[in-house]
Tab-separated table of C-alpha atoms in Angstrom:
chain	number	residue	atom	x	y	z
A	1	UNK	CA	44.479	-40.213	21.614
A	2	UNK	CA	45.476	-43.693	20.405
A	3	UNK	CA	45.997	-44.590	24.577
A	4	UNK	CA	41.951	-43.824	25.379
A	5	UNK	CA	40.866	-46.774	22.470
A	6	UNK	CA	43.625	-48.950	23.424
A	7	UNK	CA	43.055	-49.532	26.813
A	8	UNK	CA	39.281	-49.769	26.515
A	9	UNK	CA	40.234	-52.328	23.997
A	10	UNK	CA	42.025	-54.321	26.320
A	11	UNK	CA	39.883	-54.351	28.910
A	12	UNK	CA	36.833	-55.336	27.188
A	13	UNK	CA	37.820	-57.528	24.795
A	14	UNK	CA	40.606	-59.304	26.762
A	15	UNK	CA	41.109	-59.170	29.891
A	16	UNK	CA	37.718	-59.482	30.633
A	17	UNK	CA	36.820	-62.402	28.912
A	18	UNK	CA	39.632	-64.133	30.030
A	19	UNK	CA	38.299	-64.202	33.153
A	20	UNK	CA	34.491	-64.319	32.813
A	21	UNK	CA	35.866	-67.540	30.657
A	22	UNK	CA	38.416	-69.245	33.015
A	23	UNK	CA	37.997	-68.393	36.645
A	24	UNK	CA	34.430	-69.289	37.582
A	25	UNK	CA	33.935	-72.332	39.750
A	26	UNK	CA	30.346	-73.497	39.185
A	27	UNK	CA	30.518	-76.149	41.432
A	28	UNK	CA	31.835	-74.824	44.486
A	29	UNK	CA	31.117	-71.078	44.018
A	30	UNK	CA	33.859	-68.246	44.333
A	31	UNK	CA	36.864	-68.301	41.694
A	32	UNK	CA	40.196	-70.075	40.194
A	33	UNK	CA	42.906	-67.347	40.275
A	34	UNK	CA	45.880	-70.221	39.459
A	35	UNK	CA	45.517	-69.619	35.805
A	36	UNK	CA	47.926	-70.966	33.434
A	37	UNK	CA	49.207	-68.897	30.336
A	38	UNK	CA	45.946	-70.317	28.599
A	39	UNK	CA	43.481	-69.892	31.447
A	40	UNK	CA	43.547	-73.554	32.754
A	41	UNK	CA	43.408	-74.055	36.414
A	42	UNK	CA	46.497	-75.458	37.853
A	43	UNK	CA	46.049	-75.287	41.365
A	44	UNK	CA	42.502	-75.096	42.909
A	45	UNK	CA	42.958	-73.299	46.388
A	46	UNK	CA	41.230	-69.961	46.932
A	47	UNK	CA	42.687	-66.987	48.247
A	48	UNK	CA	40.167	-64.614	50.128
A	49	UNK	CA	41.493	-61.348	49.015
A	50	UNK	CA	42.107	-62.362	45.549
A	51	UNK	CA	38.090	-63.119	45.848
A	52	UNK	CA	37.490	-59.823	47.159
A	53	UNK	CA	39.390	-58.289	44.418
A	54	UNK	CA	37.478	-59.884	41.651
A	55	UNK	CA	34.140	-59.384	43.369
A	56	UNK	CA	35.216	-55.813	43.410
A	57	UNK	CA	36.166	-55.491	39.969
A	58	UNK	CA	33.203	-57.374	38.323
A	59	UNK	CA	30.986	-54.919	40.891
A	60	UNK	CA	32.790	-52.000	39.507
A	61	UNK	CA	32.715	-52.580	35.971
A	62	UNK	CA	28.672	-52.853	36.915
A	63	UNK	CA	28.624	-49.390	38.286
A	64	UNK	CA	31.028	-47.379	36.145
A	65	UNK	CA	30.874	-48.996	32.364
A	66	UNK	CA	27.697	-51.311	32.076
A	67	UNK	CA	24.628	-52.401	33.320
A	68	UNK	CA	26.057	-56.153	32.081
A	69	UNK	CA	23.552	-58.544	34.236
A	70	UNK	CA	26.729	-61.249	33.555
A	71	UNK	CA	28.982	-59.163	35.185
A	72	UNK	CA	26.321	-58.558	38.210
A	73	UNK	CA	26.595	-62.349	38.280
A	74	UNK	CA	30.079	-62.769	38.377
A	75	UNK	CA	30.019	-60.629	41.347
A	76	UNK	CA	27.368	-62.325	42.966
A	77	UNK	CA	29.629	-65.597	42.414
A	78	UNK	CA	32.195	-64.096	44.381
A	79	UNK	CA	30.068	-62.196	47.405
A	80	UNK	CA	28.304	-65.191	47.860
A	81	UNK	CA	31.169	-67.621	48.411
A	82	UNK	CA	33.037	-65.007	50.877
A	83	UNK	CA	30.029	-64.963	52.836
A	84	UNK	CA	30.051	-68.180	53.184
A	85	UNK	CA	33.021	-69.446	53.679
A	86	UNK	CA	35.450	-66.187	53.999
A	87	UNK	CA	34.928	-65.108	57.615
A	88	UNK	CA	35.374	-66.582	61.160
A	89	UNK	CA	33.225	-66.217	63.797
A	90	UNK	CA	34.359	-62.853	64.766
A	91	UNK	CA	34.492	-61.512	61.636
A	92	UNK	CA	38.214	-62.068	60.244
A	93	UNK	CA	38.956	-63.342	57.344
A	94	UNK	CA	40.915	-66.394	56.293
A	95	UNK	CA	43.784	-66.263	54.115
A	96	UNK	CA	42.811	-69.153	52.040
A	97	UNK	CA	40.301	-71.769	51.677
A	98	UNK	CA	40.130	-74.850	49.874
A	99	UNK	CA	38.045	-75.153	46.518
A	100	UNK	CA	34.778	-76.473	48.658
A	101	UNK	CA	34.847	-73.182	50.964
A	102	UNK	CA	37.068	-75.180	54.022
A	103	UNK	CA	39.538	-72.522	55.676
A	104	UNK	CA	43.260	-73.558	54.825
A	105	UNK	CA	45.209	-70.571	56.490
A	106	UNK	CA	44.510	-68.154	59.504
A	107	UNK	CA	43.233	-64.564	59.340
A	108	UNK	CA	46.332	-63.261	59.582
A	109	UNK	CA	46.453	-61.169	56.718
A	110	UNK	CA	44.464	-57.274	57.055
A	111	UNK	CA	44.350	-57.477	53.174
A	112	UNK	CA	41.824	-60.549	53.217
A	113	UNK	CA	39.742	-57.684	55.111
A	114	UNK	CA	40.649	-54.877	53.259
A	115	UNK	CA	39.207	-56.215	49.631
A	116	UNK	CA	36.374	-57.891	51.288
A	117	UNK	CA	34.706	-54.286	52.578
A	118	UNK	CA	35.688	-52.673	48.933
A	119	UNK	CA	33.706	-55.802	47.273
A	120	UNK	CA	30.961	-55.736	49.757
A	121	UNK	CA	30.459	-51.780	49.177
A	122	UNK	CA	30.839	-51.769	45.548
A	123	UNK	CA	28.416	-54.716	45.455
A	124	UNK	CA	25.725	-53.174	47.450
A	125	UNK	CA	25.843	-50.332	44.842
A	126	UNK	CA	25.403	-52.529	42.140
A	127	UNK	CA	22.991	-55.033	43.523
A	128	UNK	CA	21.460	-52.387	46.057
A	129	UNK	CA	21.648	-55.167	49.152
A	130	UNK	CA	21.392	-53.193	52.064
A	131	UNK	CA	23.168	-56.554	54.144
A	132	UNK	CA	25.737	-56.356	52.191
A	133	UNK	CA	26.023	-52.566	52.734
A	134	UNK	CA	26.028	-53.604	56.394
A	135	UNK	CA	28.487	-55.847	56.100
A	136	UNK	CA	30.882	-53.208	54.301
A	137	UNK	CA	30.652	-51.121	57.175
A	138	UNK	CA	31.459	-53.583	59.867
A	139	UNK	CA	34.339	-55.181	57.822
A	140	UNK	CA	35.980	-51.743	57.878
A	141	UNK	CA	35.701	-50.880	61.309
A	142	UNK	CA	36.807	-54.011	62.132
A	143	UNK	CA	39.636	-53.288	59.536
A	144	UNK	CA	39.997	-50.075	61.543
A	145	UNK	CA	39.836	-52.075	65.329
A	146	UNK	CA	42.951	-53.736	63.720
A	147	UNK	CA	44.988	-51.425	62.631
A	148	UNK	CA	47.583	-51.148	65.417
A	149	UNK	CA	48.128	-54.903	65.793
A	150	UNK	CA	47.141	-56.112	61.780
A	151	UNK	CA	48.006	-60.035	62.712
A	152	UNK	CA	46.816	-59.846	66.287
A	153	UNK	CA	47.296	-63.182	67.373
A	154	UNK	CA	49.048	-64.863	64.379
A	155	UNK	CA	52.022	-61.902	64.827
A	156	UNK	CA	55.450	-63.623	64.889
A	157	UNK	CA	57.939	-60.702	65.695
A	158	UNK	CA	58.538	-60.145	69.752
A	159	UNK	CA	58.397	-56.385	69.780
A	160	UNK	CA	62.075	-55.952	70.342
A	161	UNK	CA	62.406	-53.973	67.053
A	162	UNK	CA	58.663	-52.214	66.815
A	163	UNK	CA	58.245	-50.944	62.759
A	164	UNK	CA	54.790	-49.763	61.736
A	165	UNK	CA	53.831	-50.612	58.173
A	166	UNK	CA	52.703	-48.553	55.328
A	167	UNK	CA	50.624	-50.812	53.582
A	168	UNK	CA	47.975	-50.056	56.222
A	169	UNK	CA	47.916	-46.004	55.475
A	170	UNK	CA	48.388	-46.477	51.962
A	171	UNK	CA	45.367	-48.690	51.664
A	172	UNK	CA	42.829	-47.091	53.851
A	173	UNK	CA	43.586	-44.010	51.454
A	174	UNK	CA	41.533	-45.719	48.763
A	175	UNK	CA	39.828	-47.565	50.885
A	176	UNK	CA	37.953	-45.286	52.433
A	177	UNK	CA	37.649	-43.345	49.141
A	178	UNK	CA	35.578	-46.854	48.049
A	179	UNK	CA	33.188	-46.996	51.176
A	180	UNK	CA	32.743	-43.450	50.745
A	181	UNK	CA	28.939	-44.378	50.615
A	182	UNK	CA	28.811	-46.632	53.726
A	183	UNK	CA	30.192	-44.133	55.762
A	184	UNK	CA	29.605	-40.872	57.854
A	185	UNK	CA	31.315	-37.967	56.440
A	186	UNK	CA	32.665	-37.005	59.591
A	187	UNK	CA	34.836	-41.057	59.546
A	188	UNK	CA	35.727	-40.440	55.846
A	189	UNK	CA	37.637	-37.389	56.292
A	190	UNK	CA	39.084	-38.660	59.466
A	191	UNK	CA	40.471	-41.884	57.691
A	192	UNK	CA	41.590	-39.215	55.055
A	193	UNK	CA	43.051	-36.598	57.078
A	194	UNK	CA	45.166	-39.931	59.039
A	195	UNK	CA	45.865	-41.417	55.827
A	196	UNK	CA	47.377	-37.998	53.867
A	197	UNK	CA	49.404	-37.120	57.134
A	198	UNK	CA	51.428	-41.086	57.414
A	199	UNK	CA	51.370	-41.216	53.809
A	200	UNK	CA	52.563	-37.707	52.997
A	201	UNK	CA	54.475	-36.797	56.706
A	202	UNK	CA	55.710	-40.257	58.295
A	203	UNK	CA	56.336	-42.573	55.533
A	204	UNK	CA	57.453	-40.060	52.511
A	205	UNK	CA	61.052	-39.333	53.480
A	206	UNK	CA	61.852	-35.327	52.973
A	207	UNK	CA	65.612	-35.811	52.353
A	208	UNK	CA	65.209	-38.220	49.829
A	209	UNK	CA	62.109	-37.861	48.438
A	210	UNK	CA	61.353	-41.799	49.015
A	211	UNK	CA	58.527	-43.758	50.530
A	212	UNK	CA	60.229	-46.486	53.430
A	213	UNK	CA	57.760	-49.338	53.857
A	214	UNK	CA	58.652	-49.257	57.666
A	215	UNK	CA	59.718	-46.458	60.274
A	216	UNK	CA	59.751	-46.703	63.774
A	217	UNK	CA	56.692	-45.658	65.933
A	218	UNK	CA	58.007	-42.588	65.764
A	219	UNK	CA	58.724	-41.952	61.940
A	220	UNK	CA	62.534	-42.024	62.738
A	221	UNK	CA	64.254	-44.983	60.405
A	222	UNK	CA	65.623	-48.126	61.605
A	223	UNK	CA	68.816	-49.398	59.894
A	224	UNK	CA	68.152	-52.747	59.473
A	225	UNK	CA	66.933	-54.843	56.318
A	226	UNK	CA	63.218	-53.989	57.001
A	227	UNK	CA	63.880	-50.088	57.921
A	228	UNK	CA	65.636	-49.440	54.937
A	229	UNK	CA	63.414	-51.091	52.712
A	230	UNK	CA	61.685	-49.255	49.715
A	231	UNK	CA	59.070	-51.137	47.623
A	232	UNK	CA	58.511	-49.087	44.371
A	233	UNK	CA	55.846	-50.125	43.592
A	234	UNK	CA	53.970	-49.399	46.583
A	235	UNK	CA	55.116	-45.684	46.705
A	236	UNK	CA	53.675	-45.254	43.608
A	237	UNK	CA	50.633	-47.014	44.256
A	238	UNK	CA	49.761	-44.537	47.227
A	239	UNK	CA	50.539	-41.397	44.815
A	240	UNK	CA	47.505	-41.839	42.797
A	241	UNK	CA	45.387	-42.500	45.642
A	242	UNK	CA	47.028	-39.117	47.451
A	243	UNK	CA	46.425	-37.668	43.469
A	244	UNK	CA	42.371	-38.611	44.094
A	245	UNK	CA	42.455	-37.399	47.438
A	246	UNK	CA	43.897	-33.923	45.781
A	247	UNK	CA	41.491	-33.660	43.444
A	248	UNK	CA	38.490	-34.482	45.682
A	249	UNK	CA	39.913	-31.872	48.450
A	250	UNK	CA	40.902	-29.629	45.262
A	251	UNK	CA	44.521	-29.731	46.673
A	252	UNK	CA	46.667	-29.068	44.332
A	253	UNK	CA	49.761	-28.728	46.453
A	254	UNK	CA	49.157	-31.944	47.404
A	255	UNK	CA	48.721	-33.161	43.561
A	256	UNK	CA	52.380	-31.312	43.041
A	257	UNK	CA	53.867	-33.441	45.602
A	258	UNK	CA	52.671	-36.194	44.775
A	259	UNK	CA	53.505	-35.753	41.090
A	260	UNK	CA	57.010	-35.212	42.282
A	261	UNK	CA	57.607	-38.370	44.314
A	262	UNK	CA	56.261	-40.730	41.570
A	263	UNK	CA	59.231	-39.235	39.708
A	264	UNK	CA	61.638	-39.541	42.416
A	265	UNK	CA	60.752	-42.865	43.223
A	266	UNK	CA	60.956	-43.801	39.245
A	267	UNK	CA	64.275	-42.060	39.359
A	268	UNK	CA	65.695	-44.286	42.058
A	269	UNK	CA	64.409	-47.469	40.815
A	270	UNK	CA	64.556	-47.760	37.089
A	271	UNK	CA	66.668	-50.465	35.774
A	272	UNK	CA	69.158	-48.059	33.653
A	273	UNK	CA	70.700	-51.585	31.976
A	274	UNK	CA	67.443	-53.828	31.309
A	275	UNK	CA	64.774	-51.217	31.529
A	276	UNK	CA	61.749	-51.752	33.988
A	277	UNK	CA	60.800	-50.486	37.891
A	278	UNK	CA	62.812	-52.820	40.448
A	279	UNK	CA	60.455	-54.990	42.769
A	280	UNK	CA	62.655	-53.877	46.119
A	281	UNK	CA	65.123	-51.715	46.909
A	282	UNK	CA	67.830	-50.339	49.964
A	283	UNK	CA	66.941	-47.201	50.452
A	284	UNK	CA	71.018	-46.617	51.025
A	285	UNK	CA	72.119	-48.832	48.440
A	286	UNK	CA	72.870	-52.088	50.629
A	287	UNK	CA	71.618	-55.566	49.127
A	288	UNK	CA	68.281	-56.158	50.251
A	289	UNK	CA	67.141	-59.031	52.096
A	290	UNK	CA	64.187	-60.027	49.041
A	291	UNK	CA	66.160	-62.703	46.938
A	292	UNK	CA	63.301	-61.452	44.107
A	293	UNK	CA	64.522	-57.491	44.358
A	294	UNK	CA	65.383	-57.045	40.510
A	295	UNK	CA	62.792	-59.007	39.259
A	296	UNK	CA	59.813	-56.934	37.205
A	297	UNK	CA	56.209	-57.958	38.220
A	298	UNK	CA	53.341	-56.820	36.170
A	299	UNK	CA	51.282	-54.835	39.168
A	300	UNK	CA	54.362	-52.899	39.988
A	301	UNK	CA	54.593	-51.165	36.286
A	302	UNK	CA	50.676	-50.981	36.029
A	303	UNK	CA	50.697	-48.979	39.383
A	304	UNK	CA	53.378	-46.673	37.385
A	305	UNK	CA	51.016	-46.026	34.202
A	306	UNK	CA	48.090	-44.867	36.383
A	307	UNK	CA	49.818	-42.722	38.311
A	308	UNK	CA	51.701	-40.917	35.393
A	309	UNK	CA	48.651	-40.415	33.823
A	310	UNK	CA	46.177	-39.223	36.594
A	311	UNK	CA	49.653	-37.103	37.290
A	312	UNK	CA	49.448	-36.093	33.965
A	313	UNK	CA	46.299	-35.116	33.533
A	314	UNK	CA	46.142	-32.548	36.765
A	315	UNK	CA	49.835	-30.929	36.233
A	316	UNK	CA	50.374	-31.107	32.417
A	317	UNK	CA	53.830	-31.568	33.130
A	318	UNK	CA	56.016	-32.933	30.299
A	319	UNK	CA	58.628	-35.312	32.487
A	320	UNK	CA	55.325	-36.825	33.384
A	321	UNK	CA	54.666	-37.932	30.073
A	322	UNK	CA	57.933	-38.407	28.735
A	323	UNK	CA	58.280	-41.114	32.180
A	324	UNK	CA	54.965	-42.436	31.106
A	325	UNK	CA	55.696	-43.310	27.628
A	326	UNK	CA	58.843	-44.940	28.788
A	327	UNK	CA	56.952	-47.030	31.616
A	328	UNK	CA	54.238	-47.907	28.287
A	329	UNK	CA	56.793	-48.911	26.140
A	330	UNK	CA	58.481	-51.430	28.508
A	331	UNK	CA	55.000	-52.736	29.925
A	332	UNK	CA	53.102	-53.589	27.185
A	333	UNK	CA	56.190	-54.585	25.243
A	334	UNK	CA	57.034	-57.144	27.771
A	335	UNK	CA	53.572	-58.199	30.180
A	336	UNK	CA	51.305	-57.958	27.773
A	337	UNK	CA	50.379	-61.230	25.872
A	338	UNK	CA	48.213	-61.109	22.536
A	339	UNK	CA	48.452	-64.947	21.862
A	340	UNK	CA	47.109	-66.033	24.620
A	341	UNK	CA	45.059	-63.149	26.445
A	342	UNK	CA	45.625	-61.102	29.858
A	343	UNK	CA	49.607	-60.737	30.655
A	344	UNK	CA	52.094	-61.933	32.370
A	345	UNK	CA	53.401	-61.322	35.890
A	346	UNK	CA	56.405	-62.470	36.564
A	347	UNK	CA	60.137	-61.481	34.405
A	348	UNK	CA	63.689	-61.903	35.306
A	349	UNK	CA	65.486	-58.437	35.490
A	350	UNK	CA	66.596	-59.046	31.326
A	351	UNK	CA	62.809	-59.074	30.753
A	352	UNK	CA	62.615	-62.508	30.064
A	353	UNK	CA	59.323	-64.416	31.111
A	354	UNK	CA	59.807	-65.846	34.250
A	355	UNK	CA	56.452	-67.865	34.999
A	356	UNK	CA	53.745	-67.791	32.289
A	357	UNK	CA	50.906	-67.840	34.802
A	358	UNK	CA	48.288	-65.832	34.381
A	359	UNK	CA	46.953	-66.029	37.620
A	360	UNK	CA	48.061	-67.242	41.554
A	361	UNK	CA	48.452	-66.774	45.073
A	362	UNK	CA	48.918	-62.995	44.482
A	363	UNK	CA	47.744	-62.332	41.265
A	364	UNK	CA	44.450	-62.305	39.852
A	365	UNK	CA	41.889	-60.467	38.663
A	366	UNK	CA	42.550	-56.889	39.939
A	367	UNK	CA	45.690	-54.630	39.156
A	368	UNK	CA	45.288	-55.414	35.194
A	369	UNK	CA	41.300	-54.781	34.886
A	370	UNK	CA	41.932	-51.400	37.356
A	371	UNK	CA	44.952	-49.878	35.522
A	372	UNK	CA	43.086	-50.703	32.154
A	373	UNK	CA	40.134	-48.410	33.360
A	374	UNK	CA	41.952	-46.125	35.255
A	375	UNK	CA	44.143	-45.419	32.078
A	376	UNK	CA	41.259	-45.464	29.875
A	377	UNK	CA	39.490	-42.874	31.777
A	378	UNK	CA	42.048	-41.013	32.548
A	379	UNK	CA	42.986	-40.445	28.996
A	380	UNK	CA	39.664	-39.963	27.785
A	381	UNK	CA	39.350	-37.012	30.659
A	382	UNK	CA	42.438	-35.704	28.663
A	383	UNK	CA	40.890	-35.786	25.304
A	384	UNK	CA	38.229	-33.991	26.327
């Protein structure tokens, strides 16, 4: 299958030089994630979880594809600088630090957290440090000590209007999946068990078919900009992590639904007159409150070609392919950039180019590198 050697390809020849090449910071430790479109360093701040992330995905490659020692020691790079200079006193982590280590914004962001423990834990695989493995542990049940009240302190809203979030579900559902090895059984299928029923019960909206990115404590829906707000992306996201879960619990009613909300949720928010996945959405229709909602960004439409194909590969249904070709054709058509390496983020809702970047505030080295061996794998599992 001409997908399996393409994006194996990619990701080897690529995407991860392009990094190995442009984002290390020898001086200071950690990495540059503002990349221009060649790979030069534009802006010099570092942004915890986008450390995490790379950590994680230079640990990962380790464990799952080679025993590279370079890509041990890009890790390494990126374990040792969080240490360092990642965490306050209590064990939070900072948003952003300057290039020497020196924190820049508040840990008011669960995410910093979140990609720290999954870097930690895949790094103690590869490098078999049993303080890191430690500090995977504690970093999630901190993660978990959080979970009601993400921003603690640095929370803005009064609690007027209480929504709960579903980025918190939707991530523990893979994280947990990653710390699988740091934890007790009887936590991981708790987190899984909490993470399948807000995922699944709460957030996944029966009539409609549609993941809301808020509800009320309850699950009941707010009408207001933030209760009717549907993030593609996101949804679709969470359905490859609930398609995992599925095949780890052999579920397959849960693989079915899941299969069929990635399609609903393409359904709603294809762009029928430029092609590509909307960034937000009204979940009635109304104008959201994101100035951005019709732009295309590259993690959004990588999220899509993942879940297609691990949907793919456990239903063999044919709407799932014919969406995934379609999703393919756009994305690689349009993100994708052979002159210069990696791709782009960023387009206007013609398609259009909208910042060449490579690399930022919130994106760096993670959704491309995953979705290029998720897709790889998952297509060579087909094959097969």
């Amino acid at each position: 299958m001409k997908y399996t050697s393409l994006y194996k390809n990619t990701l080897l020849n690529d995407i991860v030089p392009f990094w190995e090449k442009n984002s290390i910071d020898l001086e200071y430790g950690g990495y540059f994630t503002c990349l221009d479109t060649k790979g030069n360093v534009y802006d010099s701040d570092k942004f915890m979880w986008l450390q995490g992330r790379q950590a994680w995905t230079f640990s990962m490659l380790y464990n799952t594809v080679e025993k590279n020692d370079n890509w041990l020691k890009m890790a390494k790079h990126g374990i040792d600088f969080i240490i360092e200079h990642g965490m306050d006193k209590d064990g939070n982590f900072y948003f952003s630090t300057t290039k020497e280590g020196n924190p820049l914004v508040q840990p008011y962001n669960i995410f910093s957290d979140c990609f720290a423990a999954m870097a930690f834990s895949q790094y103690a695989i590869a490098s078999g440090d049993k303080e890191v493995k430690e500090l995977a542990k504690k970093t999630y049940l901190n993660i978990l000590k959080k979970k009601d009240n993400p921003k603690g302190s640095y929370e803005k809203t009064t609690g007027e209007r209480p929504l709960k979030s579903f980025s918190l579900p939707m991530i523990l559902s893979n994280l947990v999946l990653e710390l699988e090895g740091v934890l007790d059984e009887d936590e991981v299928n708790k987190t899984i068990d909490f993470s399948i029923n807000e995922v699944m019960n709460v957030f996944l909206d029966e009539k409609s078919g549609l993941i809301y990115e808020f509800v009320r404590p309850d699950g009941s829906h707010e009408d207001s900009f933030n209760g009717r707000l549907i993030n593609p992306g996101h949804g679709i996201e969470a359905m490859w992590f609930m398609i995992d879960i599925g095949v780890r619990r052999k579920d397959s009613k849960l693989i079915e639904k899941a299969a069929d909300t990635i399609l609903r949720i393409l359904e709603y928010s294809w762009d029928d007159k430029h092609g590509g996945i909307f960034y937000f959405m009204d979940a009635l229709g109304k104008p959201p409150q994101q100035l951005e909602w019709d732009q295309k960004l590259w993690w959004v439409h990588l999220e899509a070609l993942v879940a297609l194909a691990k949907a793919y590969e456990h239903t063999g249904r044919k709407e799932l392919m014919d969406w995934y070709e379609k999703v393919h054709d756009y994305a690689w058509s349009h993100f994708s950039d052979p002159k210069n390496g990696e791709w782009f983020g960023y387009l206007n809702r013609q398609g259009d180019v909208l910042l060449d970047l490579k690399g930022g505030k919130w994106k760096g080295c993670f959704h491309v590198p995953r979705a290029m061996y998720q897709c790889w794998k998952t297509f060579e599992r087909i094959e097969k």
